[in-house]
Coordinates of C-alpha atoms in Angstrom, one line a residue:
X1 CA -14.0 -0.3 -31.0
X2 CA -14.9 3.1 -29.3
X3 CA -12.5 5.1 -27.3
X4 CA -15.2 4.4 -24.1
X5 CA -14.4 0.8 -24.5
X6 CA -11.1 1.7 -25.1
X7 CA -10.2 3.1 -21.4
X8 CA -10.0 0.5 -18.8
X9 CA -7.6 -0.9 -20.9
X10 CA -5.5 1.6 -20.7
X11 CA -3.1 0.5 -18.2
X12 CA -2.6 -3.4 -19.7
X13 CA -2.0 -1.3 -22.9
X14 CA 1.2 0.6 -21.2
X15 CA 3.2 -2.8 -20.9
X16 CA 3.4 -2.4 -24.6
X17 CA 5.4 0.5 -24.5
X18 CA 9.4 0.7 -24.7
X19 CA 11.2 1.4 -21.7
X20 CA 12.3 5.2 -22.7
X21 CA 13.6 7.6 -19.8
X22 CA 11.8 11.6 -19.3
X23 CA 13.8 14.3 -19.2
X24 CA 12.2 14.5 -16.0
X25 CA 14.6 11.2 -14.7
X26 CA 17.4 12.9 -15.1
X27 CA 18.1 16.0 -12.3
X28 CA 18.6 19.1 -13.8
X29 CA 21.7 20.6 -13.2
X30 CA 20.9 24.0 -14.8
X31 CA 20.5 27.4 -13.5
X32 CA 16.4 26.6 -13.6
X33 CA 14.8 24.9 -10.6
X34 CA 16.0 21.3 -10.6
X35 CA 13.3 18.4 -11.1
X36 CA 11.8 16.9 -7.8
X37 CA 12.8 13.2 -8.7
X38 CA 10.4 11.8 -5.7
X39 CA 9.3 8.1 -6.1
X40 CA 8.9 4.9 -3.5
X41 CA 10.0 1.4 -4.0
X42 CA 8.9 -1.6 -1.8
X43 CA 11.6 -3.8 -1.6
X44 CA 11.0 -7.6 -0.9
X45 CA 14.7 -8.6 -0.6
X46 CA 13.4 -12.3 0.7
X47 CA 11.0 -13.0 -1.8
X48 CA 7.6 -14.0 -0.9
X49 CA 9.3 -16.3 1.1
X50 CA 7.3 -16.5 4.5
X51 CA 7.2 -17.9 7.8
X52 CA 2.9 -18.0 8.5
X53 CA 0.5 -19.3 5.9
X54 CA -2.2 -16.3 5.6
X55 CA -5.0 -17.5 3.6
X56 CA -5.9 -14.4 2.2
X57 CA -2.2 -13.3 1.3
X58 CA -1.8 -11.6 -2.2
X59 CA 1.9 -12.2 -2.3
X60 CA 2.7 -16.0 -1.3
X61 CA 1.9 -17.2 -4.6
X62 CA 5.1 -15.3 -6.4
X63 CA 7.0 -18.4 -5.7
X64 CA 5.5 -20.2 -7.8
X65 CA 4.5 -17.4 -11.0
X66 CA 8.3 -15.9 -10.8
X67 CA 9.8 -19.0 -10.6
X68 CA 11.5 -18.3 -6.9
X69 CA 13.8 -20.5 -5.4
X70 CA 13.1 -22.2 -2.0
X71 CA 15.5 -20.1 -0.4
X72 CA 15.5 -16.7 -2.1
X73 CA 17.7 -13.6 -1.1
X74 CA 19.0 -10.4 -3.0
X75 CA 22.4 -11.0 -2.3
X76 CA 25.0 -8.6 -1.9
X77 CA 25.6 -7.1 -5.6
X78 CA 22.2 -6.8 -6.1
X79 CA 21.6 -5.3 -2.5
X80 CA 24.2 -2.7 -3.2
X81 CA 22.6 -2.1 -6.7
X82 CA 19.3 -1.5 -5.2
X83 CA 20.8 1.1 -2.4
X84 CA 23.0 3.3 -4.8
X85 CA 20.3 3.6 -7.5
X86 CA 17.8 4.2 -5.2
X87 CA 19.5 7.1 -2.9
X88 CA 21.2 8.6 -6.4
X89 CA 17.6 8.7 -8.1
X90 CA 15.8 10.8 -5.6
X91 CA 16.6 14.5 -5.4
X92 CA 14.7 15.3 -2.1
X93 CA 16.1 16.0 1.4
X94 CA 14.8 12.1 3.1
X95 CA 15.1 8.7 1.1
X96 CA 12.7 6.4 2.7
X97 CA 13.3 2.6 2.2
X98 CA 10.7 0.0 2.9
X99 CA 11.4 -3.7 3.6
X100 CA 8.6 -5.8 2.8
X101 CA 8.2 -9.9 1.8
X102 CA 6.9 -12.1 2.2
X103 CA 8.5 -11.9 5.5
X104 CA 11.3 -9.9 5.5
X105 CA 13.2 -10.7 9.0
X106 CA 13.3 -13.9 7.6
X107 CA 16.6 -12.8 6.6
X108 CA 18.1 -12.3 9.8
X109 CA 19.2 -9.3 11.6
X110 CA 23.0 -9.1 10.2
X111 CA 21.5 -8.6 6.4
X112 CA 19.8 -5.6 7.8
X113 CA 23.2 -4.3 9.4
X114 CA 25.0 -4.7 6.0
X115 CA 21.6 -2.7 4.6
X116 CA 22.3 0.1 7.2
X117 CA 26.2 0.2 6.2
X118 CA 25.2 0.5 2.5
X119 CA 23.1 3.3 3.2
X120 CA 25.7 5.2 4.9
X121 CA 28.3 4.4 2.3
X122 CA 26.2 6.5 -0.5
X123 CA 24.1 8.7 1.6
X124 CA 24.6 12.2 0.3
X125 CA 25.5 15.4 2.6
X126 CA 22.3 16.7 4.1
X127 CA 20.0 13.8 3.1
X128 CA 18.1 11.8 5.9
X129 CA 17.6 8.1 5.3
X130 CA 14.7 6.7 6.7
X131 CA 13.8 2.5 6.7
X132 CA 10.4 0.8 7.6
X133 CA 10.0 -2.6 8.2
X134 CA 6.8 -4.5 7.6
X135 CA 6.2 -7.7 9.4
X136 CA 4.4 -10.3 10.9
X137 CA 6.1 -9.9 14.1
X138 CA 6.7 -13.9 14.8
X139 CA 10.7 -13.3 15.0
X140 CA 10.9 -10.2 16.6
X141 CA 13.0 -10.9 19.9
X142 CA 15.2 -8.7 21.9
X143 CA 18.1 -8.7 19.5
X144 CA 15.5 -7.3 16.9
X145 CA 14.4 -4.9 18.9
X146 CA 17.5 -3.2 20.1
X147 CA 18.2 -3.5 16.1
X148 CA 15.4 -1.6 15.4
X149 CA 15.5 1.3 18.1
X150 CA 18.9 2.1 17.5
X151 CA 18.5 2.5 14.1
X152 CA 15.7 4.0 14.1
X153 CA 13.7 1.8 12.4
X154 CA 9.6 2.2 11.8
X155 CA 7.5 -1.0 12.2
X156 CA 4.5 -1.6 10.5
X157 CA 3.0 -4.6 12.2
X158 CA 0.5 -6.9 10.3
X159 CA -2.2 -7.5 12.9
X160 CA -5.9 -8.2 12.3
X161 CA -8.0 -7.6 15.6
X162 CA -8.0 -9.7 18.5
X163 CA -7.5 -13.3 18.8
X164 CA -10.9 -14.4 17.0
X165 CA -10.3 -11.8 14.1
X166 CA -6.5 -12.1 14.0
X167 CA -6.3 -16.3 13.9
X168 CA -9.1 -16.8 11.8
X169 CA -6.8 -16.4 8.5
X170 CA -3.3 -15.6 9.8
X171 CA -2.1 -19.0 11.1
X172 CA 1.3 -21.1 11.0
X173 CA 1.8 -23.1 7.9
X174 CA 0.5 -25.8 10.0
X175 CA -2.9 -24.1 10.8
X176 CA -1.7 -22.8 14.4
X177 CA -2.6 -19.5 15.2
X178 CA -0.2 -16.6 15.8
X179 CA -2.3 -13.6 17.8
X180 CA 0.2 -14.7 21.1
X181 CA 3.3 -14.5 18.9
X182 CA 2.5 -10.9 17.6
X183 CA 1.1 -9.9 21.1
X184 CA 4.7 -10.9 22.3
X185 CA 6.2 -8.9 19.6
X186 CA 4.5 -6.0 21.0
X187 CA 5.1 -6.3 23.9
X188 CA 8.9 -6.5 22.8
X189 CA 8.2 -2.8 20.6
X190 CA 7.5 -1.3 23.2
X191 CA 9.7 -2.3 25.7
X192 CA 12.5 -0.9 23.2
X193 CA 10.3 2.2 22.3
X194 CA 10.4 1.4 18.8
X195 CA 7.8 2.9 17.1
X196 CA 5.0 1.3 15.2
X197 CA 1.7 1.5 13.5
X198 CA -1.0 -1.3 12.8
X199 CA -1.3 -2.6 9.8
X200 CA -4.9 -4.3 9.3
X201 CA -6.2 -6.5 6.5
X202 CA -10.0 -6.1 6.6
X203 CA -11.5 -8.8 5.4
X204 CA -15.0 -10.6 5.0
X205 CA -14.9 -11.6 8.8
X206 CA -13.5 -8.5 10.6
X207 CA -15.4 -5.9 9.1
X208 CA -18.6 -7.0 10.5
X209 CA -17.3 -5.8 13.7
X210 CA -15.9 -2.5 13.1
X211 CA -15.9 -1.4 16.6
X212 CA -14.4 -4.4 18.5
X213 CA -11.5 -4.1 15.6
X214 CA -10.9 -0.5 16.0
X215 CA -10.8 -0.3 19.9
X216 CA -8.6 -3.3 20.4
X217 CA -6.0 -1.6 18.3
X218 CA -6.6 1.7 20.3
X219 CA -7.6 1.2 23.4
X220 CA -5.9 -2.3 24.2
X221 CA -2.6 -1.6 21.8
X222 CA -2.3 1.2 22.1
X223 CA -1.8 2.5 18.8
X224 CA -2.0 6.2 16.9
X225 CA -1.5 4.7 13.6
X226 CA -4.2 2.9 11.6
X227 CA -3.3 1.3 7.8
X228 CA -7.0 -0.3 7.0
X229 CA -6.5 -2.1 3.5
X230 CA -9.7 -3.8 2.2
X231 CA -8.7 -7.0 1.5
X232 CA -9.9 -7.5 -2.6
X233 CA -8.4 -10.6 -4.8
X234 CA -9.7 -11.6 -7.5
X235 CA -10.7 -15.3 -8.0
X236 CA -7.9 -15.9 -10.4
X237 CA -4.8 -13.9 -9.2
X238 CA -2.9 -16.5 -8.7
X239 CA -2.2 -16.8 -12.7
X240 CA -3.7 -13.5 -14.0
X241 CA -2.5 -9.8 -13.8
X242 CA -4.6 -7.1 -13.4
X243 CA -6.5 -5.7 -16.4
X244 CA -5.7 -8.8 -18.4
X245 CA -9.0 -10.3 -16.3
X246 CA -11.4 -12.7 -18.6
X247 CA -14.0 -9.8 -20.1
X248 CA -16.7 -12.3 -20.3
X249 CA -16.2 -13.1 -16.1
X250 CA -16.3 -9.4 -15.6
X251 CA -20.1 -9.1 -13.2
X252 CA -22.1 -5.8 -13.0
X253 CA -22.2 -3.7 -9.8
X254 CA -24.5 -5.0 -7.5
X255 CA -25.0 -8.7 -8.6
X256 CA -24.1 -11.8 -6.6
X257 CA -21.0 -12.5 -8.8
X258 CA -20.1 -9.1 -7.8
X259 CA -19.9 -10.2 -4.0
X260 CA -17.5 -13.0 -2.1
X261 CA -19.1 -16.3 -1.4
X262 CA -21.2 -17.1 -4.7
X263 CA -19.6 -19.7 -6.4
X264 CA -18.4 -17.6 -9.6
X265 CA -18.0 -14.5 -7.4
X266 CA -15.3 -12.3 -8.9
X267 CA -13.8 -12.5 -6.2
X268 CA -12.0 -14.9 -3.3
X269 CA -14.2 -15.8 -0.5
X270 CA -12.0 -14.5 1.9
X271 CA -12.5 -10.7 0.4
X272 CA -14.1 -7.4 2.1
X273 CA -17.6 -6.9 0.8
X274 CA -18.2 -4.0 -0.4
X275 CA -21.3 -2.9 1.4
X276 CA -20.0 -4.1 4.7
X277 CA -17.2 -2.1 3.6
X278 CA -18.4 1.1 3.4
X279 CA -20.3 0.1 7.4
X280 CA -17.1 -0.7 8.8
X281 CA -15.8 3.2 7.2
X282 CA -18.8 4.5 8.8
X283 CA -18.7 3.3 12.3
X284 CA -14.8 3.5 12.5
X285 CA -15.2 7.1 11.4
X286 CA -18.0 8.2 13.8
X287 CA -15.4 6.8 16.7
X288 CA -12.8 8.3 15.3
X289 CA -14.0 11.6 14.8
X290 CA -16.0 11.3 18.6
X291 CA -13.1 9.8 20.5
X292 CA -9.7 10.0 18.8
X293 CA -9.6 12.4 16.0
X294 CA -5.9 14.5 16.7
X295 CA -5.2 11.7 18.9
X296 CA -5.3 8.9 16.2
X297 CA -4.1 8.6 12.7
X298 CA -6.0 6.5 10.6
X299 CA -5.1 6.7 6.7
X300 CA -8.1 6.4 5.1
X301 CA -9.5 9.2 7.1
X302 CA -6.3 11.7 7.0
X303 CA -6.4 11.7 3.4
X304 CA -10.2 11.9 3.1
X305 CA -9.6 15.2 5.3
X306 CA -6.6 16.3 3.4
X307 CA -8.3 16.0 0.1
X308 CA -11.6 18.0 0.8
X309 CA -9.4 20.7 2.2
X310 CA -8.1 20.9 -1.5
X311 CA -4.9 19.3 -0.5
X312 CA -3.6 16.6 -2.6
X313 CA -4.2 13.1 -1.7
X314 CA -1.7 11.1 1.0
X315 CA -2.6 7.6 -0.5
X316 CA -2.1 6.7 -3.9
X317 CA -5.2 4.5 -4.0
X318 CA -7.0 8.1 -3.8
X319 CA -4.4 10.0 -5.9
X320 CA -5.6 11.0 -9.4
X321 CA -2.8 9.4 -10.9
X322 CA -0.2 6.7 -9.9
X323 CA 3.0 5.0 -10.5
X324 CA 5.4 6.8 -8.2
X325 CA 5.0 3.3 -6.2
X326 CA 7.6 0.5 -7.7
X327 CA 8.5 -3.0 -6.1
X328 CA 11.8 -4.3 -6.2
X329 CA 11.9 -8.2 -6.2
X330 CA 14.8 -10.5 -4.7
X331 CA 16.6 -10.6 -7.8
X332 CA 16.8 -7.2 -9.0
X333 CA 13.5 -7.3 -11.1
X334 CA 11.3 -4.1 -10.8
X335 CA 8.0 -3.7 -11.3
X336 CA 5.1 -1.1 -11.7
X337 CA 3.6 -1.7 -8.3
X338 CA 3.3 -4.2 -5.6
X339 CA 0.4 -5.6 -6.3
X340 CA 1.1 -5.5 -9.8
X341 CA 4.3 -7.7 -9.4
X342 CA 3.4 -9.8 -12.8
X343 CA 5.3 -10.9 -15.5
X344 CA 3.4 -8.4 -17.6
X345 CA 4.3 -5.4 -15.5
X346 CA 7.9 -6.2 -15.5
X347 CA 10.1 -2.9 -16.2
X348 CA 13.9 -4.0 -16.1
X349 CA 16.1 -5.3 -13.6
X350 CA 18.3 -2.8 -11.5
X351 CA 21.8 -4.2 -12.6
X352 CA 20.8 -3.0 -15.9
X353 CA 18.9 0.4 -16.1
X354 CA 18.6 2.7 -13.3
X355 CA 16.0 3.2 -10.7
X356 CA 15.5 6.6 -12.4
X357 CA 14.9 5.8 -16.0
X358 CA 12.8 2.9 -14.6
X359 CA 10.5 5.4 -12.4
X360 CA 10.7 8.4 -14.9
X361 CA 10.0 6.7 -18.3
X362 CA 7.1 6.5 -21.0
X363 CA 5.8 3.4 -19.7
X364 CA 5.9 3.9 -15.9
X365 CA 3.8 7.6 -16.7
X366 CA 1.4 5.3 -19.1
X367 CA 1.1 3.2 -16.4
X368 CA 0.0 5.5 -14.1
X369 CA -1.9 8.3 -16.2
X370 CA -3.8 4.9 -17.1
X371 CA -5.8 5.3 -13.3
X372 CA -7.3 7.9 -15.0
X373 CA -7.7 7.6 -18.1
X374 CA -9.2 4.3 -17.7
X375 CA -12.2 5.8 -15.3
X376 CA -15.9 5.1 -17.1
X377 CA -18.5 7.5 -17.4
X378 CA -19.8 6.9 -14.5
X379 CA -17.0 7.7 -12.3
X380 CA -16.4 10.6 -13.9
X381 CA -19.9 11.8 -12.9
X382 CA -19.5 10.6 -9.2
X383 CA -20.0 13.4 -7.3
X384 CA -16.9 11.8 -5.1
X385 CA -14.3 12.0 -7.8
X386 CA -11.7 14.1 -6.7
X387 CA -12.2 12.3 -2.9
X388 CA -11.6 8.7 -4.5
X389 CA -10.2 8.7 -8.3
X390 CA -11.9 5.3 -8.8
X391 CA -9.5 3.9 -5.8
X392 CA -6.7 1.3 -6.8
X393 CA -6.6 -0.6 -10.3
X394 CA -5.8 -3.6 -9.6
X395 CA -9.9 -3.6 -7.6
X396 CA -11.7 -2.1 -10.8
X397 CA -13.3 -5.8 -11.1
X398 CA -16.9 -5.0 -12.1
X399 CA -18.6 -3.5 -14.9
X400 CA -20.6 0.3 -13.8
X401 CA -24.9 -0.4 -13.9
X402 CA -25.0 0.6 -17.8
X403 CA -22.3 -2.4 -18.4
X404 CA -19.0 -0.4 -19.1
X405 CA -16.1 -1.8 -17.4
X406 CA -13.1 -0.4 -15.3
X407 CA -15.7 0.0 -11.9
X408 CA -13.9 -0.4 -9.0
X409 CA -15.3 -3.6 -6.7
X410 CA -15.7 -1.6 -3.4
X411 CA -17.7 1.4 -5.7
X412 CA -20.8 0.9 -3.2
X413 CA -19.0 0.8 0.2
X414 CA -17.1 4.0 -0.5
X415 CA -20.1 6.1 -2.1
X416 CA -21.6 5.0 0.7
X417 CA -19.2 6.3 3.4
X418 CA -18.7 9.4 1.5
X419 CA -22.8 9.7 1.6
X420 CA -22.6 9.4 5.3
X421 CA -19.2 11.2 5.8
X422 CA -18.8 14.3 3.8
X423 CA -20.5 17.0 6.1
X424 CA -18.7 15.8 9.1
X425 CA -14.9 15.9 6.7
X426 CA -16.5 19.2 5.1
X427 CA -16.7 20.9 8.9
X428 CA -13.1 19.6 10.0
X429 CA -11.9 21.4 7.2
X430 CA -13.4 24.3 8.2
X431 CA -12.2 23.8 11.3
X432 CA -8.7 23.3 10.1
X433 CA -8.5 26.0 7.7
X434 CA -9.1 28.2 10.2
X435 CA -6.5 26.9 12.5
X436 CA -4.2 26.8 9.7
X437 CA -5.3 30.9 8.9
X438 CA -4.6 31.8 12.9
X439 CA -1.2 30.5 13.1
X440 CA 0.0 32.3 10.3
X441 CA -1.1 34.9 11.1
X442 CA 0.6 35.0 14.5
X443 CA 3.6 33.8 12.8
X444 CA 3.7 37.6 11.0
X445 CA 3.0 39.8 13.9
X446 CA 6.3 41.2 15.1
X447 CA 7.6 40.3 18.0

C-alpha cells in the first residue's frame, strides 16, 4: 500500500495508539516560559437525553451505541471530577465550560447551581470562569432566566429560521412543532438581558432560502451572533465512526451518490448539499458584507476574514490541525471530539487519568495532526488551503475526481464561495490592516 493511500486513514489509525501524556500536559514550573495548556471540552452531563425529536440530530442516537440509561446524569463525584480536572489542566487566565446534550436543562436548574458552586470551590486566584449553555429553548422560563443572567451565563440557542424552516425537522417527540416554544424562550432572553447567539443547522431545506434565513435571525431576532453549521451525516452514523466508513460505499465528487436524496447517497436525506451550500455562503455573505458587516458576527465569515489577514483560524473546522476540542460524556468517558463520540475514539474516563494527559497525549496530537496529514493531493493543490484545511473530518465522505479518498463532502460549495468571495475578504483585510496600523500608531505618540 502507498503512503497516498495511506493518509485519510490517518486519523482511525491514531485510536491505535497508547494513551501516553506530552511533556507539554504538564505546566512547567521552571524559570522558562510555562506551557499554554489551552483546550475545550463539551460536556453533555445529561446524555443525549432530549426533550424534541430533531430528525436530523447527530447525537440522539448515543443512547442506544453507549449503552445510556433512560435517565442518565453525571452525578455528583463525577461532576466534581470533571470541574477540578478541567480548571487545574488549563494554564490560561479564562476557563470556559460548555454545557451541551442532548438537552442539557433537562437537568434542572439546581444541578447547574451545584455546577456554579464547584467552579468557585477550585477556581484559582486571577482566573475568570466562563459557562455557555446550548439549548433548544423549550424549558427556559423565568426561573431559568434569572439563573442565567446572574450568572452570567451565554446562550447558544438552537434555532433554524422561521416557522416553515424551523418546524420542518425540529418537532416534539410526537411530531409537534416547537418554533412558538423557542420564540417564547426569546422572548424570556431578552427580557432578562441574557445574552445569546443563534445557533442554525442548515440543512437540505433552509439553505435554499438563504436570505429569508439570515434576515429573520437579524432583522426579526435580533441577533449579532451567527453559528451556521452544514448539516452533513453520513447514511450509516448511527453504527459507524468516522474514517472507519465502508471503502467500497465511498462516491466520487460530483456523482449522485455524492448528493442527499439518491437512494445510496452517502449521505442522510436530510443533509446540506453541497452546491446549495456554497449559494447559501454566497448570498448570506453579499448581505452580510452590504448590510451588517461590524454590526453582525457570523462565524464562518469572521474566520474566513481572520485567516486571509494571516491570522490563525477561529474555528477548528478551518484550523490546520485539531484536537484541542474533547467531549465529556455523562459518565466520565472522554472523547476525541463531539462528533467523534464513538466507541473507537474513546480516550479514558476522568476518574481515572486527567483532563490533561487526556488532551496533551500521543494519541489526542495523532488525532489531530491526522486533519492534515490525511489531506489528498488534491487538497493540497487547492488554491484555498490555508482558508479551509479540507474543513472537518468527520465530512471527508467522498473520494477527490482522480479517486483518492479523504475529500471532504461540501469540497464544491466552499471552492465555490471562496471563488466568489475572496476579493471582497482580500479588500476587508486591507481595510483592516490598515485600521489595525492607525491605532497603533496613535497608541505611540506621546501624550
Amino acid at each position: 500500500m502507498t503512503q497516498q493511500n495511506q493518509r485519510p486513514n490517518a486519523m482511525r489509525h491514531s485510536t491505535r495508539l497508547d494513551l501516553v501524556p506530552l511533556k507539554t500536559a504538564y505546566k512547567d514550573v521552571g524559570d522558562t516560559p510555562s506551557y499554554e495548556r489551552r483546550f475545550h471540552v463539551m460536556a453533555k452531563p445529561g446524555g443525549a437525553k432530549c426533550n424534541i425529536d430533531c430528525q436530523y440530530c447527530f447525537y440522539l442516537h448515543k443512547e442506544d451505541l453507549l449503552h445510556q440509561p433512560k435517565q442518565p446524569q453525571m452525578d455528583d463525584e463525577t461532576l466534581e471530577a470533571f470541574i477540578k480536572s478541567y480548571i487545574e489542566s488549563q494554564d490560561g487566565d479564562e476557563i470556559v465550560f460548555s454545557w451541551q446534550g442532548g438537552e442539557p436543562t433537562l437537568l434542572g436548574i439546581d444541578y447547574y447551581r451545584k455546577v456554579v458552586e464547584l467552579q468557585k470551590k477550585y477556581q484559582p486566584d486571577g482566573v475568570r470562569i466562563e459557562n455557555d449553555l446550548q439549548t433548544n429553548g423549550i424549558l427556559l422560563n423565568d426561573e431559568w432566566c434569572q439563573f442565567l443572567a446572574e450568572n452570567h451565563f451565554l446562550v447558544g440557542l438552537s434555532i433554524d429560521g422561521p416557522a416553515e424552516m424551523h418546524d420542518r425537522y425540529r418537532v416534539t417527540r410526537s411530531g409537534k412543532p416547537t418554533f412558538h416554544l423557542v420564540m417564547r424562550a426569546v422572548e424570556k432572553l431578552k427580557h432578562y438581558q441574557v445574552p445569546f447567539n443563534a445557533l442554525v443547522v442548515v440543512n437540505r431545506h433552509n439553505v435554499k432560502q438563504p436570505l429569508e434565513l439570515y434576515r429573520f435571525l437579524t432583522q426579526e431576532l435580533g441577533v449579532t451572533y451567527i453559528q451556521f453549521n452544514p448539516c452533513v451525516e453520513a447514511n450509516d452514523f448511527k453504527t459507524t465512526a468516522p474514517q472507519f466508513w465502508h471503502e467500497s460505499m465511498i462516491p466520487v465528487v460530483g456523482s449522485e451518490l455524492a448528493k442527499p436524496g439518491h437512494p445510496m447517497s452517502v449521505v442522510t436525506d436530510w443533509s446540506v448539499d453541497a452546491d446549495d451550500w456554497g449559494e447559501f455562503l454566497k448570498a448570506v455573505f453579499e448581505e452580510w458584507v452590504n448590510n451588517d458587516l461590524g454590526r453582525v458576527l457570523v462565524n464562518l465569515f469572521e474566520t474566513a476574514v481572520a485567516q486571509v489577514m494571516g491570522k490563525p483560524a477561529q474555528l477548528c473546522i478551518t484550523a490546520e490541525f485539531c484536537g484541542k476540542g474533547l467531549a465529556i460524556e455523562h459518565n466520565g468517558d472522554v472523547f476525541s471530539c463531539d462528533h467523534y463520540v464513538y466507541p473507537e475514539y474513546k480516550l479514558a474516563n476522568v476518574k481515572d487519568k486527567p483532563l490533561n494527559e487526556m488532551a496533551f497525549s500521543i494519541r489526542q496530537q495523532a488525532f489531530g495532526m491526522g486533519k492534515h496529514d490525511s489531506l489528498p493531493k488534491y487538497c493540497q493543490e487547492c488554491p484555498y488551503l490555508n482558508l479551509c484545511w479540507g474543513e472537518c473530518p468527520k465530512n471527508r465522505l467522498i473520494k477527490t475526481p482522480d479517486g483518492e479518498e479523504g475529500l471532504n463532502y461540501l469540497c464544491p460549495g466552499i471552492k465555490a464561495f471562496f471563488d466568489y468571495a475572496l476579493p471582497m475578504l482580500t479588500g476587508l483585510s486591507v481595510l483592516l490592516k490598515r485600521q489595525e496600523a492607525s491605532s497603533s500608531q496613535e497608541l505611540q505618540i506621546p501624550r
